[in-house]
Tab-separated table of N, CA and C in Angstrom:
chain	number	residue	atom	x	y	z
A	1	UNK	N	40.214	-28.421	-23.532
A	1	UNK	CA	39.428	-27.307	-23.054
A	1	UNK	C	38.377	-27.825	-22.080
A	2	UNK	N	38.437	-27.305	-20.679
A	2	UNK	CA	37.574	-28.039	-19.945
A	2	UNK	C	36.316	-27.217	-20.122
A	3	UNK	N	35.236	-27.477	-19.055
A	3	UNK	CA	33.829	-26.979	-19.015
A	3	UNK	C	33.782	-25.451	-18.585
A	4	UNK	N	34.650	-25.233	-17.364
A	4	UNK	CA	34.724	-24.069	-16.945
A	4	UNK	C	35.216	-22.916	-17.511
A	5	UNK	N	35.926	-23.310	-18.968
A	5	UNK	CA	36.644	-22.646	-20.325
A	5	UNK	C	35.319	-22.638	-21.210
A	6	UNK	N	34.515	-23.098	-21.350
A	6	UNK	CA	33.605	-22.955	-22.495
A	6	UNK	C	33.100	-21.475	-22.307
A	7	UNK	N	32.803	-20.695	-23.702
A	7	UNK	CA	31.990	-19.560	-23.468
A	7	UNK	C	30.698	-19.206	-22.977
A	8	UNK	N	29.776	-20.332	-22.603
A	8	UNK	CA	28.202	-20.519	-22.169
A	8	UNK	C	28.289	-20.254	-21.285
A	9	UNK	N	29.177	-21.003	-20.541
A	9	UNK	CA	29.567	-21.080	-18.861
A	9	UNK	C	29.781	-19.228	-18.302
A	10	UNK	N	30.595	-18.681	-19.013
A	10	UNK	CA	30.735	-17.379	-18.827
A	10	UNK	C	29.702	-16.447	-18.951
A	11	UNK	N	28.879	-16.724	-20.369
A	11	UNK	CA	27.597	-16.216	-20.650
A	11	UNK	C	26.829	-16.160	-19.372
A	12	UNK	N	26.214	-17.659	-18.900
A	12	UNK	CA	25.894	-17.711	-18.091
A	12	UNK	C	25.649	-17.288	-16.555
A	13	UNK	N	26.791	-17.181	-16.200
A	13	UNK	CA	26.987	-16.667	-14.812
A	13	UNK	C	26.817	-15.209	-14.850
A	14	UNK	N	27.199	-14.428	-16.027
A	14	UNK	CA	26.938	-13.523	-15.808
A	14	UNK	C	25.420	-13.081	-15.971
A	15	UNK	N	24.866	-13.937	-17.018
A	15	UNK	CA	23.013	-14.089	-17.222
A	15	UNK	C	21.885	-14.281	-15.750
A	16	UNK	N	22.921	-15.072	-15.282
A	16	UNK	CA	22.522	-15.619	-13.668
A	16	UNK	C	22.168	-13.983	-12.415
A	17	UNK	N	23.704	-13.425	-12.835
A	17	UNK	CA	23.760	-12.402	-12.291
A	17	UNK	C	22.350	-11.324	-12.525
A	18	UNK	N	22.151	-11.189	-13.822
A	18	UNK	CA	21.428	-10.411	-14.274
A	18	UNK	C	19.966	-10.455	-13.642
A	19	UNK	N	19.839	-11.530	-13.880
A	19	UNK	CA	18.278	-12.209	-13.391
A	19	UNK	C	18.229	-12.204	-11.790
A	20	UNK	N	19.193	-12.232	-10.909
A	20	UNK	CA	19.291	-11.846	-9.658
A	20	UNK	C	19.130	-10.076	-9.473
A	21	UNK	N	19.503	-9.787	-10.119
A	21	UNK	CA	19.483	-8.027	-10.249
A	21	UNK	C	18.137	-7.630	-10.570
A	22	UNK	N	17.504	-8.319	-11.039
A	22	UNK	CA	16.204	-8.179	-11.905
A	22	UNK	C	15.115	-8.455	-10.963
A	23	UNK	N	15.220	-9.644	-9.749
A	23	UNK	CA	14.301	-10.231	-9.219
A	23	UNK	C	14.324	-9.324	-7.942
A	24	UNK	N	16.128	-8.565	-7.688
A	24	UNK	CA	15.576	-7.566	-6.494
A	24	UNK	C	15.093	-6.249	-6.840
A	25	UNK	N	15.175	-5.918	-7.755
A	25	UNK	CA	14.769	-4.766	-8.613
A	25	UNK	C	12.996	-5.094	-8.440
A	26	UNK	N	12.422	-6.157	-8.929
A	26	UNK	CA	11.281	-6.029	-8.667
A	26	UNK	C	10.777	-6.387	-7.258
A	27	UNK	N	11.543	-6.979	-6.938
A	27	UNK	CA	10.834	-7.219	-5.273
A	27	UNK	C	11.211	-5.775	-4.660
A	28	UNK	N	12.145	-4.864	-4.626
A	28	UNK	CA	12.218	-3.422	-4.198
A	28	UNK	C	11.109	-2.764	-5.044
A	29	UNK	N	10.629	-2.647	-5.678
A	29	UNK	CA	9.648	-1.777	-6.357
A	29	UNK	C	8.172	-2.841	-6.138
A	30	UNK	N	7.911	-3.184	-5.709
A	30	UNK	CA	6.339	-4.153	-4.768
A	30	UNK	C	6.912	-3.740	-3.447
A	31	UNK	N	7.814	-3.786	-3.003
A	31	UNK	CA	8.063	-3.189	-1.375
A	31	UNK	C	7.314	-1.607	-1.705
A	32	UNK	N	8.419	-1.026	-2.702
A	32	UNK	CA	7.965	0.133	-2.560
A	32	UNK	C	6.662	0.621	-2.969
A	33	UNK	N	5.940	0.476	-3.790
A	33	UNK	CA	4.488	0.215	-3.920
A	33	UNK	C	3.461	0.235	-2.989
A	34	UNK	N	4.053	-1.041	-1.950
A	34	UNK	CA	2.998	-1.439	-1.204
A	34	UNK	C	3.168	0.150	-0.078
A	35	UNK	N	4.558	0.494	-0.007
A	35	UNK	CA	4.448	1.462	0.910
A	35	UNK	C	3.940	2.695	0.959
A	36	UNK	N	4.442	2.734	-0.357
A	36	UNK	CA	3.692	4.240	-0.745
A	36	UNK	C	2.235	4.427	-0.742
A	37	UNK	N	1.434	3.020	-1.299
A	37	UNK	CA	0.436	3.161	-1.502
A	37	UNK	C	-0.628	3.058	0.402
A	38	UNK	N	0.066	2.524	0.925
A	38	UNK	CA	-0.119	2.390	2.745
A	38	UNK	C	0.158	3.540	2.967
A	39	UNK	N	0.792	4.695	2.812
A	39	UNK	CA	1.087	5.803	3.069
A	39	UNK	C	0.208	6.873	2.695
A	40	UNK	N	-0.139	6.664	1.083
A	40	UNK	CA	-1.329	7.567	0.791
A	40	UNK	C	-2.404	7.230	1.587
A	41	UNK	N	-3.227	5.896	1.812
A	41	UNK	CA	-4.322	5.459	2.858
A	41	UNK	C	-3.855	6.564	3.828
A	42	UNK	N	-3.297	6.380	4.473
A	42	UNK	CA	-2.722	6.959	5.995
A	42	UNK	C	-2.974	8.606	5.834
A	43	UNK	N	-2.117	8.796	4.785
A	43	UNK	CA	-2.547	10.442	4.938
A	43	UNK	C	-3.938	10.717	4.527
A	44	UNK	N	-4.701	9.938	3.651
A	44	UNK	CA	-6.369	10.508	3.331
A	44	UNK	C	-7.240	9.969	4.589
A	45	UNK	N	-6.551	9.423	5.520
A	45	UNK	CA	-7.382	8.708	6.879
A	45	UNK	C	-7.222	10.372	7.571
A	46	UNK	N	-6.332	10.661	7.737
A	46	UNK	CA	-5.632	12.027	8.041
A	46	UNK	C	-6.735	12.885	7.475
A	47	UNK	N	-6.175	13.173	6.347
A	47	UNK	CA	-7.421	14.317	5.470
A	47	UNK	C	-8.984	14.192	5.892
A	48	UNK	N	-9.463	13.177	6.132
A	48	UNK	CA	-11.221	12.485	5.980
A	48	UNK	C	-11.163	13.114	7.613
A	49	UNK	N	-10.261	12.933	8.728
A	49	UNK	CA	-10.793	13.095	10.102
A	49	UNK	C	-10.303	14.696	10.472
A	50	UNK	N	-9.275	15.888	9.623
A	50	UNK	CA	-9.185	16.865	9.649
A	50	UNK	C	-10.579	17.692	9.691
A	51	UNK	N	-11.059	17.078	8.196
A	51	UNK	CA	-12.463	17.772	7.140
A	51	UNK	C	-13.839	17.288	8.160
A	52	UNK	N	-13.898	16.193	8.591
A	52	UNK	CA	-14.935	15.593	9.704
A	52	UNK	C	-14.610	16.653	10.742
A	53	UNK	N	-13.430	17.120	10.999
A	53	UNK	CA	-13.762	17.508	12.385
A	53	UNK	C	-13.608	18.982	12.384
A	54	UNK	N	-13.836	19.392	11.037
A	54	UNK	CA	-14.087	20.973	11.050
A	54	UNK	C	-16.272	21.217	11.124
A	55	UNK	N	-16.453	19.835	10.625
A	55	UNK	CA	-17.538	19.693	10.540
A	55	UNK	C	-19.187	19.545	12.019
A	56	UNK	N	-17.934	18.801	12.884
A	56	UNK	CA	-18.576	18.219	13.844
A	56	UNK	C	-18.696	19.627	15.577
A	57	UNK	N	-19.304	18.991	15.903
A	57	UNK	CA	-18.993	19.379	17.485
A	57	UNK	C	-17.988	19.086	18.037
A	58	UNK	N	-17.086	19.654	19.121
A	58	UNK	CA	-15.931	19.215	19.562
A	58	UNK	C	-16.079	17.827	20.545
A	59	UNK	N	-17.537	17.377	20.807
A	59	UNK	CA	-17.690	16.196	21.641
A	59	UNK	C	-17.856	15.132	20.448
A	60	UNK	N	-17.717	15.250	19.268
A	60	UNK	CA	-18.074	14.438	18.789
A	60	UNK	C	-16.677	14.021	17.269
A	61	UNK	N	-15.962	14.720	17.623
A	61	UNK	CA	-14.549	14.872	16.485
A	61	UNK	C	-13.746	13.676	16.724
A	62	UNK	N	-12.986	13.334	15.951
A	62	UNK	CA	-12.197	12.094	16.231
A	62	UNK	C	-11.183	12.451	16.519
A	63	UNK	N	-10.010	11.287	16.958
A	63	UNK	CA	-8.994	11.326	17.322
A	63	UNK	C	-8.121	10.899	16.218
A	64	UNK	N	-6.648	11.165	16.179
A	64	UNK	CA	-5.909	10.503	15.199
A	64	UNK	C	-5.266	9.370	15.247
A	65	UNK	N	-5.126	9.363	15.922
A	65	UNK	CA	-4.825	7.730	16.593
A	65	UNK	C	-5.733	6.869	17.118
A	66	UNK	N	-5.190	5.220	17.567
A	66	UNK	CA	-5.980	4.088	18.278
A	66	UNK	C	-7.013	4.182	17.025
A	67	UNK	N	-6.618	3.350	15.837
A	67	UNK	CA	-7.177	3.149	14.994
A	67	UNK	C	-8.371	1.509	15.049
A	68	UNK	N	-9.227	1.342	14.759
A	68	UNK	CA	-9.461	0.087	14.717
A	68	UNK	C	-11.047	-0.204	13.155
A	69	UNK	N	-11.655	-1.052	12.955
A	69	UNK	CA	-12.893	-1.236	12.003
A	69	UNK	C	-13.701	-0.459	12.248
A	70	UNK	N	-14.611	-0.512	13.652
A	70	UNK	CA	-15.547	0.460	13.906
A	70	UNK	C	-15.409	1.689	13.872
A	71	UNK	N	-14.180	2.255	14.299
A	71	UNK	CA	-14.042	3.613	14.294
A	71	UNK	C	-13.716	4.319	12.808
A	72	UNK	N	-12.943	3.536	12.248
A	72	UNK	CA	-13.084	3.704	10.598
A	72	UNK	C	-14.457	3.733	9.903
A	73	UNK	N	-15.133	2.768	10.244
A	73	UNK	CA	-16.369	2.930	9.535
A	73	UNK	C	-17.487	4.095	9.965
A	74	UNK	N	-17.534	3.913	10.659
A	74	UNK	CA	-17.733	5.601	11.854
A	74	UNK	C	-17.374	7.019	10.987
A	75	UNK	N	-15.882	7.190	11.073
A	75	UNK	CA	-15.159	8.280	9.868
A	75	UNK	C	-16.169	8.260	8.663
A	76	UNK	N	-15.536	6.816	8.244
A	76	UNK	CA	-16.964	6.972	6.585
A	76	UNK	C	-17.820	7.472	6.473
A	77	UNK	N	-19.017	6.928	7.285
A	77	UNK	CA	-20.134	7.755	7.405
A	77	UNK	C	-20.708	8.970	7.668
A	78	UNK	N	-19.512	9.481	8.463
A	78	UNK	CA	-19.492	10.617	9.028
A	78	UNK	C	-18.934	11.698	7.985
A	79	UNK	N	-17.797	11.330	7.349
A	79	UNK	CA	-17.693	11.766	6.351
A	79	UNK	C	-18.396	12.084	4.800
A	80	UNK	N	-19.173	11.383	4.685
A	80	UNK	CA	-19.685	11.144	3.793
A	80	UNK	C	-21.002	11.847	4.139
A	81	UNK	N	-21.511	12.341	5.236
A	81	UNK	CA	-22.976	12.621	5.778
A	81	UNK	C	-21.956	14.745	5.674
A	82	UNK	N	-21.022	14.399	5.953
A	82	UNK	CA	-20.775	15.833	6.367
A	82	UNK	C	-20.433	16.313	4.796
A	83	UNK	N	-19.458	15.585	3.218
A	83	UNK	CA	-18.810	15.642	2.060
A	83	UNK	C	-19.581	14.646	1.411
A	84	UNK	N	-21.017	14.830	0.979
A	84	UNK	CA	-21.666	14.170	0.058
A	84	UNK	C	-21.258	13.946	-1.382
A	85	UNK	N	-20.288	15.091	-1.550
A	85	UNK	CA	-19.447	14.759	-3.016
A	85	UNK	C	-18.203	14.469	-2.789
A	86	UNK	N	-17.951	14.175	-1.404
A	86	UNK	CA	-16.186	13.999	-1.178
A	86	UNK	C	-15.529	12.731	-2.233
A	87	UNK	N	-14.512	12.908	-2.409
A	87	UNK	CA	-13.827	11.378	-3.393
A	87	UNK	C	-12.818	10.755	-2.283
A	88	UNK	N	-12.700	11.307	-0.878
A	88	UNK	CA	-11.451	10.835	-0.320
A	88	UNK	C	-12.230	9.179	0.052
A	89	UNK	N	-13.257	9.336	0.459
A	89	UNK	CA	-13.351	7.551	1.025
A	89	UNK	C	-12.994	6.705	-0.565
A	90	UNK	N	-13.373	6.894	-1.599
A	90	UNK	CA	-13.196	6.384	-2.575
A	90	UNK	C	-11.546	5.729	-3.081
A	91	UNK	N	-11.161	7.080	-2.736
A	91	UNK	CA	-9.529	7.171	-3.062
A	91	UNK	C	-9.028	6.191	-2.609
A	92	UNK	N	-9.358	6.120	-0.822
A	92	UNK	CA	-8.602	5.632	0.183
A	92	UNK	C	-9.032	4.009	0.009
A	93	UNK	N	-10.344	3.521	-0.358
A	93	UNK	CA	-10.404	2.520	-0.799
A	93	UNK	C	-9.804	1.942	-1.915
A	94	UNK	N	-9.307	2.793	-2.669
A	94	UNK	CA	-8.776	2.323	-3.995
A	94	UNK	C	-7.275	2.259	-3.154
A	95	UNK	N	-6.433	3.126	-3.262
A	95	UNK	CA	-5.308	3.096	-2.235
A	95	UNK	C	-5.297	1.771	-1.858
A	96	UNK	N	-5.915	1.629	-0.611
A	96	UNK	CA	-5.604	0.711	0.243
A	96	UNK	C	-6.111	-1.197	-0.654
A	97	UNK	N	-6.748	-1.203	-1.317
A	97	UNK	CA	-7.208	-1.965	-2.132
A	97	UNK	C	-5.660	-2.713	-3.052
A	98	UNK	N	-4.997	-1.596	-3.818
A	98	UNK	CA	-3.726	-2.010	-4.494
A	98	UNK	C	-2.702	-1.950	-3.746
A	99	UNK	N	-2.832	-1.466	-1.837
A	99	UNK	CA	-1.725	-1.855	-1.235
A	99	UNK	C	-1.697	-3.747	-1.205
A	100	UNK	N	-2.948	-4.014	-0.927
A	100	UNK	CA	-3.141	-5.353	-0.375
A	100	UNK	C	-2.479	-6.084	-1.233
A	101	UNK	N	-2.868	-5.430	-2.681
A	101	UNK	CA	-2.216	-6.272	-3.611
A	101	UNK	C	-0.652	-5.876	-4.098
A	102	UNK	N	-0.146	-5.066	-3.518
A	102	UNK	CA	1.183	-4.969	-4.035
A	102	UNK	C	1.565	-5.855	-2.890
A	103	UNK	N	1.464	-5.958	-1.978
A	103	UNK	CA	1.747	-6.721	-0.487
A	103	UNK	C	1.676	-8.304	-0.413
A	104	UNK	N	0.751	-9.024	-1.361
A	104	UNK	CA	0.271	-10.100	-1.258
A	104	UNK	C	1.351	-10.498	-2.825
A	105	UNK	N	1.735	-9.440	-3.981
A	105	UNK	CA	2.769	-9.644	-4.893
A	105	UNK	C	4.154	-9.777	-4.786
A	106	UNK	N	4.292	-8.890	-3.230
A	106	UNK	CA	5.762	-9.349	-3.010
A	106	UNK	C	6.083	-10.500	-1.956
A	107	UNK	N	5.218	-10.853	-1.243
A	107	UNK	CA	5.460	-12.060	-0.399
A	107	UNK	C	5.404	-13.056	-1.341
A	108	UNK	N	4.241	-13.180	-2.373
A	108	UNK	CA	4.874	-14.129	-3.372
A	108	UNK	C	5.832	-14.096	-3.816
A	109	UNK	N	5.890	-13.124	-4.770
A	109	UNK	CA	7.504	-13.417	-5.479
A	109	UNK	C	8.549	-13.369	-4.480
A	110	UNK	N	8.495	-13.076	-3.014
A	110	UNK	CA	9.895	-13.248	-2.363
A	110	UNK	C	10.229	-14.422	-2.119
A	111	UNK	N	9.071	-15.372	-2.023
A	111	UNK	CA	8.814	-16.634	-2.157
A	111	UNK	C	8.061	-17.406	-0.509
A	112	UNK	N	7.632	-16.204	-0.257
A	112	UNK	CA	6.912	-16.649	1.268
A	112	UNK	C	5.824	-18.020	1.387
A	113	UNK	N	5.243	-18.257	-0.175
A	113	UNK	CA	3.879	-19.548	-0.461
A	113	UNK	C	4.824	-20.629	-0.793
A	114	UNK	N	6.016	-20.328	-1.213
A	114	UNK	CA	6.496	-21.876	-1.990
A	114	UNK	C	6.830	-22.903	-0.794
């Protein structure tokens, strides 16, 4: 009875299999994570400059596009001066907070550091 006849060997490969099924299973669900959760950001960036700009003067409303730091932080304040009880900057920080980290979980485990 050679090696390739033993029952482990069979066990095995198919165990092998499993654990390959398993590792894209979780690397598809941290993809998907990170996206969804980049997606909610995106639409409450959306929501925060709708609600700002029902608020503002028309010389002074934002645009939806040509995103960059300053102009985000800009929104915040602005938001927050116009929705003193608003929760969206909060949200969107939380959001975008567990994108970073679903993002920084799947480049690891895809194996991008090793």
């Amino acid at each position: 009875m050679g090696v390739a006849n033993m029952p482990w060997t069979r066990f095995s490969s198919r165990f092998t299999g499993v654990l390959m099924t398993g590792k894209s299973a979780l690397l598809l669900g941290l993809f998907g994570g990170w996206v969804s959760t980049l997606l909610a950001s995106v639409l409450m960036v959306y929501r925060m400059v709708e609600d700002v700009n029902l608020k503002v003067p028309e010389a002074q409303q934002f645009e939806y596009a040509d995103w960059y730091l300053g102009k985000m932080g800009k929104l915040k304040k602005q938001y927050h001066r116009s929705y003193p009880e608003g929760r969206l900057i909060l949200l969107f920080n939380i959001c975008t907070t567990v994108s970073v980290v679903f993002f920084l979980a799947f480049i690891w485990r895809a194996g991008f550091f090793r």
